[in-house]
Amino acid sequence: MSDLDDPTGNPRDRILVTGARGNIGSRVAAVLAAAGHAVRVSGRDLAGVTVPEGAEAVPLDLTDPSGAEAALDGVSAVFLYPTFGDISGFLNAAVKAGVGHAVLLSSPAAYDPVEHAGPIGEAHRAIEGAVRDSGLSHTVLYPSWLGSNVFRDWGEQIRAGAVSVAFPEWRINPIHLDDVAEVAADLLTRDRFRGRSLVITGPESLSQREVVAAVSAELGTPIDLVELTREQALAARPDWFPEAMFDSLLGVAANLGTTPATINNNVERVLGRPPRTLAQWLKDERAQFQR
Ligand SMILES: NC(=O)c1ccc[n+]([C@@H]2O[C@H](COP(=O)([O-])OP(=O)(O)OC[C@H]3O[C@@H](n4cnc5c(N)ncnc54)[C@H](OP(=O)(O)O)[C@@H]3O)[C@@H](O)[C@H]2O)c1
């Protein structure tokens, strides 16, 4: 019997994983399906969604309640992606459908002393408020700096051999996305931490400079680090990143200086083993550097 098995031995209900195209949602669905749970994945456009063997897929926009009833039919638990927008219709439908529990992915920006009043914190707090107000039983999951940011922020630059970054001494706490997914799966399937929030981190506080050095070590090639001013970084902002949010992140980095990132043992408390390291993440995802 694995950690994710239903300890009551009852027939399992279906678990709905929203955001299933995403870095985290796709892994949550895979972990649940591999452990034998009945899984339904959803996305606004199913074209980019990988459906694990044995799982089913439904189209769903969390801000459009018209698809909610079908998506929630027979569902006992929901992995909820923090969609910016009004998801109250979906939440009301979840309560009506008798969903027993939701795990809401959120961001430490929602409670962080520096970030909580900024746009990232505000947007996540709004979703947390909506879930709380719905009356749905839930756990808020706060992963630390996602390992996928390496590829999101620096993928192309790494391939070109030079990474430009503002505040290279800013300390972050990279977490392996399989750890995020395994913790989320545990919270969805076991009656622990319900009505609570759970902050999970990777095992190390590392500067951005050290993260780039770790990538260089994994690839066995030198990667230059070019330090940008805040203004230069803002001017080089990727199109997909809203300006106010990007600037807010730069403000956090500026504000924190070389303060160590916080590290906790919650991954180990939930999974019974230490969190994976950044080096492990880079090794596991090495193929992404080739793309
Ligand atoms: N970056 C960090 O260091 C960090 C740290 C802590 C927490 N977080 C949180 O984690 C999130 C990133 O997670 P990720 O990497 O898994 O995201 P991702 O790969 O960017 O995927 C985003 C997912 O959200 C879904 N989505 C967006 N709007 C939706 C809507 N209206 N209805 C239904 N689904 C919708 C998308 O579904 P479609 O397929 O329909 O587009 C997609 O599957 C951030 O947004 C933040 O909230 C990030």
PDB file of C-alpha atoms and ligand atoms in Angstrom, residues 18-25 43-45 49 60-63 81-84 105-108 124 142-146 148-149 152 177, ligand 1:
ATOM      1  CA  THR A  18      -7.402  21.835 -13.140  1.00  0.00           C
ATOM      2  CA  GLY A  19      -4.501  23.540 -14.886  1.00  0.00           C
ATOM      3  CA  ALA A  20      -3.526  20.111 -16.205  1.00  0.00           C
ATOM      4  CA  ARG A  21      -1.470  21.525 -19.063  1.00  0.00           C
ATOM      5  CA  GLY A  22       0.671  23.366 -16.523  1.00  0.00           C
ATOM      6  CA  ASN A  23       4.024  22.420 -15.060  1.00  0.00           C
ATOM      7  CA  ILE A  24       2.488  21.531 -11.714  1.00  0.00           C
ATOM      8  CA  GLY A  25      -0.979  20.339 -12.784  1.00  0.00           C
ATOM      9  CA  GLY A  43      -7.888  22.756 -19.353  1.00  0.00           C
ATOM     10  CA  ARG A  44      -9.414  25.579 -21.346  1.00  0.00           C
ATOM     11  CA  ASP A  45      -7.951  24.013 -24.462  1.00  0.00           C
ATOM     12  CA  VAL A  49      -2.953  18.550 -22.108  1.00  0.00           C
ATOM     13  CA  LEU A  60     -13.045  23.798 -18.403  1.00  0.00           C
ATOM     14  CA  ASP A  61     -12.462  27.492 -17.969  1.00  0.00           C
ATOM     15  CA  LEU A  62     -12.529  28.171 -14.240  1.00  0.00           C
ATOM     16  CA  THR A  63     -13.947  31.651 -14.888  1.00  0.00           C
ATOM     17  CA  TYR A  81      -5.006  26.333 -10.147  1.00  0.00           C
ATOM     18  CA  PRO A  82      -4.861  29.979  -8.946  1.00  0.00           C
ATOM     19  CA  THR A  83      -6.673  31.509 -11.882  1.00  0.00           C
ATOM     20  CA  PHE A  84      -6.842  35.277 -11.892  1.00  0.00           C
ATOM     21  CA  LEU A 105      -2.094  26.249  -5.417  1.00  0.00           C
ATOM     22  CA  SER A 106      -1.024  29.713  -4.298  1.00  0.00           C
ATOM     23  CA  SER A 107       2.094  31.842  -4.029  1.00  0.00           C
ATOM     24  CA  PRO A 108       4.161  32.852  -0.989  1.00  0.00           C
ATOM     25  CA  HIS A 124      -3.374  35.339  -5.017  1.00  0.00           C
ATOM     26  CA  TYR A 142       2.497  27.505  -1.089  1.00  0.00           C
ATOM     27  CA  PRO A 143       5.473  26.127  -2.985  1.00  0.00           C
ATOM     28  CA  SER A 144       8.692  28.130  -2.955  1.00  0.00           C
ATOM     29  CA  TRP A 145      10.585  29.265  -6.082  1.00  0.00           C
ATOM     30  CA  LEU A 146       9.630  26.745  -8.765  1.00  0.00           C
ATOM     31  CA  SER A 148      10.623  25.495 -13.742  1.00  0.00           C
ATOM     32  CA  ASN A 149      11.527  29.206 -13.441  1.00  0.00           C
ATOM     33  CA  ARG A 152      10.865  30.006 -18.030  1.00  0.00           C
ATOM     34  CA  LEU A 177       8.187  20.199  -9.208  1.00  0.00           C
TER      35      LEU A 177
HETATM   36  N1  LIG B   1       6.910  30.777 -10.280  1.00  0.00           N
HETATM   37  C1  LIG B   1       7.050  30.510  -8.992  1.00  0.00           C
HETATM   38  O1  LIG B   1       8.167  30.481  -8.457  1.00  0.00           O
HETATM   39  C2  LIG B   1       5.832  30.194  -8.168  1.00  0.00           C
HETATM   40  C3  LIG B   1       5.989  29.951  -6.801  1.00  0.00           C
HETATM   41  C4  LIG B   1       4.857  29.623  -6.052  1.00  0.00           C
HETATM   42  C5  LIG B   1       3.621  29.535  -6.645  1.00  0.00           C
HETATM   43  N2  LIG B   1       3.499  29.779  -7.984  1.00  0.00           N
HETATM   44  C6  LIG B   1       2.160  29.666  -8.595  1.00  0.00           C
HETATM   45  O2  LIG B   1       2.241  28.636  -9.550  1.00  0.00           O
HETATM   46  C7  LIG B   1       1.683  29.094 -10.755  1.00  0.00           C
HETATM   47  C8  LIG B   1       2.431  28.457 -11.901  1.00  0.00           C
HETATM   48  O3  LIG B   1       2.065  27.095 -11.949  1.00  0.00           O
HETATM   49  P1  LIG B   1       2.458  26.269 -13.241  1.00  0.00           P
HETATM   50  O4  LIG B   1       3.922  26.454 -13.482  1.00  0.00           O
HETATM   51  O5  LIG B   1       1.931  24.897 -13.113  1.00  0.00           O
HETATM   52  O6  LIG B   1       1.635  27.072 -14.328  1.00  0.00           O
HETATM   53  P2  LIG B   1       1.726  26.995 -15.892  1.00  0.00           P
HETATM   54  O7  LIG B   1       2.638  25.905 -16.339  1.00  0.00           O
HETATM   55  O8  LIG B   1       1.936  28.390 -16.377  1.00  0.00           O
HETATM   56  O9  LIG B   1       0.238  26.568 -16.261  1.00  0.00           O
HETATM   57  C9  LIG B   1      -0.846  27.390 -15.966  1.00  0.00           C
HETATM   58  C10 LIG B   1      -2.121  26.562 -15.980  1.00  0.00           C
HETATM   59  O10 LIG B   1      -3.194  27.387 -15.503  1.00  0.00           O
HETATM   60  C11 LIG B   1      -4.332  27.125 -16.265  1.00  0.00           C
HETATM   61  N3  LIG B   1      -5.286  28.226 -16.324  1.00  0.00           N
HETATM   62  C12 LIG B   1      -5.018  29.527 -16.459  1.00  0.00           C
HETATM   63  N4  LIG B   1      -6.177  30.212 -16.524  1.00  0.00           N
HETATM   64  C13 LIG B   1      -7.182  29.304 -16.434  1.00  0.00           C
HETATM   65  C14 LIG B   1      -8.604  29.374 -16.458  1.00  0.00           C
HETATM   66  N5  LIG B   1      -9.265  30.539 -16.586  1.00  0.00           N
HETATM   67  N6  LIG B   1      -9.314  28.238 -16.323  1.00  0.00           N
HETATM   68  C15 LIG B   1      -8.697  27.050 -16.219  1.00  0.00           C
HETATM   69  N7  LIG B   1      -7.329  26.908 -16.187  1.00  0.00           N
HETATM   70  C16 LIG B   1      -6.609  28.036 -16.309  1.00  0.00           C
HETATM   71  C17 LIG B   1      -3.761  26.868 -17.639  1.00  0.00           C
HETATM   72  O11 LIG B   1      -4.710  26.120 -18.320  1.00  0.00           O
HETATM   73  P3  LIG B   1      -4.941  26.199 -19.907  1.00  0.00           P
HETATM   74  O12 LIG B   1      -4.368  24.927 -20.437  1.00  0.00           O
HETATM   75  O13 LIG B   1      -6.389  26.255 -19.993  1.00  0.00           O
HETATM   76  O14 LIG B   1      -4.243  27.427 -20.423  1.00  0.00           O
HETATM   77  C18 LIG B   1      -2.482  26.081 -17.344  1.00  0.00           C
HETATM   78  O15 LIG B   1      -2.731  24.716 -17.292  1.00  0.00           O
HETATM   79  C19 LIG B   1       1.850  30.616 -10.756  1.00  0.00           C
HETATM   80  O16 LIG B   1       0.865  31.230 -11.523  1.00  0.00           O
HETATM   81  C20 LIG B   1       1.715  30.929  -9.307  1.00  0.00           C
HETATM   82  O17 LIG B   1       0.343  31.121  -9.024  1.00  0.00           O
HETATM   83  C21 LIG B   1       4.573  30.101  -8.755  1.00  0.00           C
END
